[in-house]
Tab-separated table of C-alpha atoms and ligand atoms in Angstrom:
chain	number	residue	atom	x	y	z
K	878	UNK	CA	0.000	0.000	0.000
K	879	UNK	CA	1.541	3.276	-1.099
K	880	UNK	CA	1.565	5.971	1.543
K	881	UNK	CA	0.449	9.539	1.215
K	882	UNK	CA	3.257	11.720	-0.062
K	883	UNK	CA	3.523	15.270	1.269
K	884	UNK	CA	3.871	18.216	-1.063
K	885	UNK	CA	7.442	19.332	-1.618
K	886	UNK	CA	8.667	22.885	-1.995
K	887	UNK	CA	8.716	22.721	-5.802
K	888	UNK	CA	5.264	21.183	-6.050
K	889	UNK	CA	3.814	23.930	-3.881
K	890	UNK	CA	5.711	26.470	-5.952
K	891	UNK	CA	4.090	25.189	-9.150
K	892	UNK	CA	0.619	25.044	-7.574
K	893	UNK	CA	0.988	28.588	-6.215
K	894	UNK	CA	2.134	29.671	-9.664
K	895	UNK	CA	-1.254	28.520	-11.039
K	896	UNK	CA	-3.064	30.433	-8.289
K	897	UNK	CA	-1.089	33.597	-9.043
K	898	UNK	CA	-2.094	33.324	-12.708
K	899	UNK	CA	-5.749	32.640	-11.892
K	900	UNK	CA	-6.596	35.930	-10.185
K	901	UNK	CA	-5.302	34.444	-6.920
K	902	UNK	CA	-8.021	31.825	-6.797
K	903	UNK	CA	-8.243	28.035	-6.846
K	904	UNK	CA	-7.854	26.207	-10.150
K	905	UNK	CA	-10.535	23.643	-10.937
K	906	UNK	CA	-9.628	20.039	-11.753
K	907	UNK	CA	-11.035	20.377	-15.280
K	908	UNK	CA	-8.927	23.450	-15.983
K	909	UNK	CA	-6.240	22.532	-18.580
K	910	UNK	CA	-3.601	24.129	-16.336
K	911	UNK	CA	-4.489	21.721	-13.491
K	912	UNK	CA	-4.412	18.748	-15.850
K	913	UNK	CA	-1.055	19.801	-17.242
K	914	UNK	CA	0.479	20.274	-13.779
K	915	UNK	CA	-0.955	16.932	-12.698
K	916	UNK	CA	0.744	15.193	-15.626
K	917	UNK	CA	4.051	16.878	-14.896
K	918	UNK	CA	4.034	15.963	-11.192
K	919	UNK	CA	2.757	12.434	-11.776
K	920	UNK	CA	6.062	11.657	-13.501
K	921	UNK	CA	7.346	11.474	-9.923
K	922	UNK	CA	10.672	13.143	-10.736
K	923	UNK	CA	10.707	14.905	-7.367
K	924	UNK	CA	10.011	11.672	-5.457
K	925	UNK	CA	12.656	9.285	-6.753
K	926	UNK	CA	12.348	5.726	-5.495
K	927	UNK	CA	8.862	6.221	-3.987
K	928	UNK	CA	5.831	4.125	-4.827
K	929	UNK	CA	3.244	6.678	-5.903
K	930	UNK	CA	-0.446	6.160	-5.048
K	931	UNK	CA	-2.878	5.925	-7.982
K	932	UNK	CA	-4.397	9.300	-7.230
K	933	UNK	CA	-1.006	10.946	-6.699
K	934	UNK	CA	-1.227	14.648	-7.720
K	935	UNK	CA	-4.426	14.002	-9.648
K	936	UNK	CA	-6.201	17.035	-11.134
K	937	UNK	CA	-8.491	16.819	-8.083
K	938	UNK	CA	-5.570	17.034	-5.706
K	939	UNK	CA	-4.262	20.023	-7.682
K	940	UNK	CA	-7.673	21.675	-7.242
K	941	UNK	CA	-7.625	20.962	-3.496
K	942	UNK	CA	-4.085	22.270	-3.089
K	943	UNK	CA	-4.739	25.441	-5.068
K	944	UNK	CA	-7.825	25.935	-2.897
K	945	UNK	CA	-5.688	25.582	0.261
K	946	UNK	CA	-3.204	28.036	-1.190
K	947	UNK	CA	-5.825	30.555	-2.295
K	948	UNK	CA	-7.555	30.457	1.086
K	949	UNK	CA	-4.233	30.998	2.840
K	950	UNK	CA	-4.244	34.411	1.228
K	951	UNK	CA	-4.544	37.115	3.924
K	952	UNK	CA	-7.090	38.951	1.761
K	953	UNK	CA	-9.387	35.889	1.733
K	954	UNK	CA	-12.426	36.534	3.945
K	955	UNK	CA	-13.769	33.000	4.422
K	956	UNK	CA	-12.715	30.322	6.877
K	957	UNK	CA	-9.180	29.003	6.328
K	958	UNK	CA	-8.880	25.292	5.541
K	959	UNK	CA	-6.530	22.965	7.354
K	960	UNK	CA	-3.169	23.129	5.610
K	961	UNK	CA	-3.659	26.797	4.866
K	962	UNK	CA	-1.171	27.833	7.531
K	963	UNK	CA	1.486	25.574	6.055
K	964	UNK	CA	0.797	26.942	2.589
K	965	UNK	CA	0.669	30.595	3.587
K	966	UNK	CA	4.436	30.949	3.226
K	967	UNK	CA	4.577	30.106	-0.447
K	968	UNK	CA	1.636	32.297	-1.381
K	969	UNK	CA	3.048	35.192	0.637
K	970	UNK	CA	6.287	34.824	-1.334
K	971	UNK	CA	4.286	35.148	-4.585
K	972	UNK	CA	2.478	38.192	-3.235
K	973	UNK	CA	5.790	39.833	-2.378
K	974	UNK	CA	7.471	39.140	-5.711
K	975	UNK	CA	5.112	37.732	-8.301
K	976	UNK	CA	7.511	38.118	-11.245
K	977	UNK	CA	10.429	36.566	-9.398
K	978	UNK	CA	8.359	33.642	-8.108
K	979	UNK	CA	6.738	32.994	-11.484
K	980	UNK	CA	10.229	32.936	-13.004
K	981	UNK	CA	11.328	30.481	-10.288
K	982	UNK	CA	8.320	28.279	-11.080
K	983	UNK	CA	9.140	28.424	-14.799
K	984	UNK	CA	12.659	27.220	-14.021
K	985	UNK	CA	11.386	24.277	-11.948
K	986	UNK	CA	8.996	23.394	-14.762
K	987	UNK	CA	11.835	23.511	-17.291
K	988	UNK	CA	13.986	21.228	-15.119
K	989	UNK	CA	11.156	18.733	-14.638
K	990	UNK	CA	10.537	18.603	-18.374
K	991	UNK	CA	14.209	17.693	-18.832
K	992	UNK	CA	13.604	14.368	-17.067
K	993	UNK	CA	16.431	14.920	-14.662
K	994	UNK	CA	17.364	12.060	-12.367
K	995	UNK	CA	17.622	13.045	-8.713
K	996	UNK	CA	19.140	10.887	-5.984
K	997	UNK	CA	16.603	9.525	-3.496
K	998	UNK	CA	17.719	11.763	-0.640
K	999	UNK	CA	17.930	14.975	-2.642
K	1000	UNK	CA	15.078	16.743	-0.854
K	1001	UNK	CA	16.525	16.388	2.650
K	1002	UNK	CA	19.239	18.737	1.440
K	1003	UNK	CA	16.807	21.600	0.832
K	1004	UNK	CA	13.984	20.680	3.212
K	1005	UNK	CA	14.489	23.403	5.762
K	1006	UNK	CA	14.775	26.365	3.454
K	1007	UNK	CA	12.162	29.102	3.212
K	1008	UNK	CA	9.774	29.420	0.294
K	1009	UNK	CA	11.612	32.057	-1.637
K	1010	UNK	CA	14.690	29.872	-1.866
K	1011	UNK	CA	15.503	26.211	-2.131
K	1012	UNK	CA	13.957	23.345	-3.979
K	1013	UNK	CA	15.364	21.513	-6.931
K	1014	UNK	CA	16.948	24.611	-8.484
K	1015	UNK	CA	18.937	25.393	-5.339
K	1016	UNK	CA	19.871	21.735	-4.947
K	1017	UNK	CA	21.244	21.455	-8.484
K	1018	UNK	CA	23.050	24.783	-8.133
K	1019	UNK	CA	24.795	23.650	-4.960
K	1020	UNK	CA	25.585	20.274	-6.409
K	1021	UNK	CA	27.236	22.032	-9.329
K	1022	UNK	CA	29.235	24.251	-6.962
K	1023	UNK	CA	30.419	21.233	-4.998
K	1024	UNK	CA	31.614	19.472	-8.132
K	1025	UNK	CA	35.154	18.647	-7.057
K	1026	UNK	CA	36.751	19.099	-10.465
K	1027	UNK	CA	35.650	22.737	-10.655
K	1028	UNK	CA	36.425	23.438	-6.983
K	1029	UNK	CA	39.928	22.051	-7.214
K	1030	UNK	CA	40.753	23.902	-10.430
K	1031	UNK	CA	39.564	27.207	-8.964
K	1032	UNK	CA	41.395	26.686	-5.681
K	1033	UNK	CA	44.692	25.731	-7.336
K	1034	UNK	CA	44.360	28.721	-9.615
K	1035	UNK	CA	43.918	31.109	-6.675
K	1036	UNK	CA	46.766	29.559	-4.695
K	1037	UNK	CA	49.049	29.833	-7.718
K	1038	UNK	CA	48.207	33.446	-8.514
K	1039	UNK	CA	47.745	34.873	-4.986
K	1040	UNK	CA	49.312	32.382	-2.632
K	1041	UNK	CA	46.245	32.370	-0.358
K	1042	UNK	CA	42.529	31.582	-0.334
K	1043	UNK	CA	40.513	34.610	0.660
K	1044	UNK	CA	36.827	35.403	0.419
K	1045	UNK	CA	36.549	37.671	-2.596
K	1046	UNK	CA	33.969	39.802	-0.800
K	1047	UNK	CA	35.188	40.202	2.796
K	1048	UNK	CA	38.747	38.805	2.496
K	1049	UNK	CA	38.154	36.254	5.271
K	1050	UNK	CA	40.959	33.671	5.176
K	1051	UNK	CA	40.103	30.354	6.848
K	1052	UNK	CA	43.680	29.209	7.342
K	1053	UNK	CA	44.762	32.579	8.758
K	1054	UNK	CA	41.857	32.488	11.249
K	1055	UNK	CA	41.579	28.769	12.081
K	1056	UNK	CA	45.164	27.701	11.501
K	1057	UNK	CA	45.769	24.289	9.964
K	1058	UNK	CA	42.105	23.326	10.526
K	1059	UNK	CA	41.126	25.908	7.891
K	1060	UNK	CA	43.836	24.958	5.416
K	1061	UNK	CA	42.627	25.028	1.793
K	1062	UNK	CA	39.054	25.672	2.942
K	1063	UNK	CA	36.914	28.070	0.914
K	1064	UNK	CA	33.525	27.824	-0.791
K	1065	UNK	CA	33.065	28.088	-4.513
K	1066	UNK	CA	30.168	30.110	-5.868
K	1067	UNK	CA	28.855	30.524	-9.406
K	1068	UNK	CA	28.376	34.093	-10.559
K	1069	UNK	CA	25.505	33.046	-12.798
K	1070	UNK	CA	22.735	31.053	-11.139
K	1071	UNK	CA	21.868	27.775	-12.810
K	1072	UNK	CA	18.584	29.135	-14.157
K	1073	UNK	CA	20.381	31.877	-16.075
K	1074	UNK	CA	23.282	29.841	-17.406
K	1075	UNK	CA	21.568	26.533	-18.089
K	1076	UNK	CA	23.285	23.300	-17.157
K	1077	UNK	CA	26.221	23.809	-19.510
K	1078	UNK	CA	29.865	23.681	-18.429
K	1079	UNK	CA	31.212	26.668	-16.605
K	1080	UNK	CA	34.606	28.252	-16.921
K	1081	UNK	CA	36.816	29.293	-14.003
K	1082	UNK	CA	35.916	32.944	-14.621
K	1083	UNK	CA	32.359	32.013	-13.655
K	1084	UNK	CA	33.494	31.001	-10.172
K	1085	UNK	CA	34.012	33.181	-7.110
K	1086	UNK	CA	35.677	32.153	-3.849
K	1087	UNK	CA	33.550	33.037	-0.835
K	1088	UNK	CA	33.605	32.451	2.908
K	1089	UNK	CA	30.639	30.512	4.318
K	1090	UNK	CA	28.874	33.673	5.547
K	1091	UNK	CA	29.146	35.674	2.343
K	1092	UNK	CA	28.163	32.575	0.359
K	1093	UNK	CA	24.994	32.077	2.424
K	1094	UNK	CA	24.089	35.737	2.042
K	1095	UNK	CA	24.378	35.512	-1.764
K	1096	UNK	CA	21.986	32.539	-1.856
K	1097	UNK	CA	19.529	33.733	0.775
K	1098	UNK	CA	16.157	34.650	-0.744
K	1099	UNK	CA	16.514	35.771	-4.328
K	1100	UNK	CA	20.080	35.238	-5.442
K	1101	UNK	CA	22.228	38.329	-5.507
K	1102	UNK	CA	25.630	38.610	-7.117
K	1103	UNK	CA	28.840	38.888	-5.070
K	1104	UNK	CA	29.220	42.460	-6.366
K	1105	UNK	CA	25.747	43.347	-5.115
K	1106	UNK	CA	26.533	41.803	-1.739
K	1107	UNK	CA	29.789	43.777	-1.585
K	1108	UNK	CA	27.843	47.000	-2.238
K	1109	UNK	CA	25.323	46.081	0.497
K	1110	UNK	CA	28.131	45.502	3.019
K	1111	UNK	CA	29.669	48.878	2.210
K	1112	UNK	CA	26.290	50.540	2.553
K	1113	UNK	CA	25.537	48.776	5.870
K	1114	UNK	CA	28.870	49.985	7.187
K	1115	UNK	CA	28.113	53.495	6.009
K	1116	UNK	CA	31.223	53.480	3.845
J	1922	ZN	ZN1	33.213	36.660	3.076
J	1923	ZN	ZN1	26.858	29.622	-4.341
């Protein structure tokens, strides 16, 4: 007997995308948009290795979810359904930045249409992120940044040309601060997010060395570039 499978970040994102395009209201099961989303999600790409129930993400379940999402809207006057609290986050993110969130949904859709193969534990990696970040796009972006071939090439390059590994934004140097424990430690960040560059190969010029704090700040919420983060730091310091 297949068990009920909870909605993941990306599935909610796509359902909320439909709501945002439907005058912020629920999408009926017989609406072509609900049928199309149902077909996409029923491929099970986001739930690798799971046995999917027969009614998994059926058009009816899309209708129910979009109803939950629409009624989580603060402007909705009726009684909130159960699940509405959990869904309020994603709809609020759409309300704050409808263009950005619709673009994020389009990227998830594009990835799902590519038939990508995810490892079974992929979602635990992004589970605890907020609704304006994370999901499969963030996962693939981080996986790309952790690719050891790219990391090693960038790190050797920096050591050869500068003799040290410093954060390119705040100049933090792990080995200077932590001693041998921090030797050769630095994080590698892509200037161009995956959704802008596609999944093609990247060159070393695409990569930036960042400390863990600056790296997190670049990824938090909508991605910002290292240059933008640098400008924000200077502004926050009143420089
Ligand atoms: Zn830094
Ligand atoms: Zn990064």
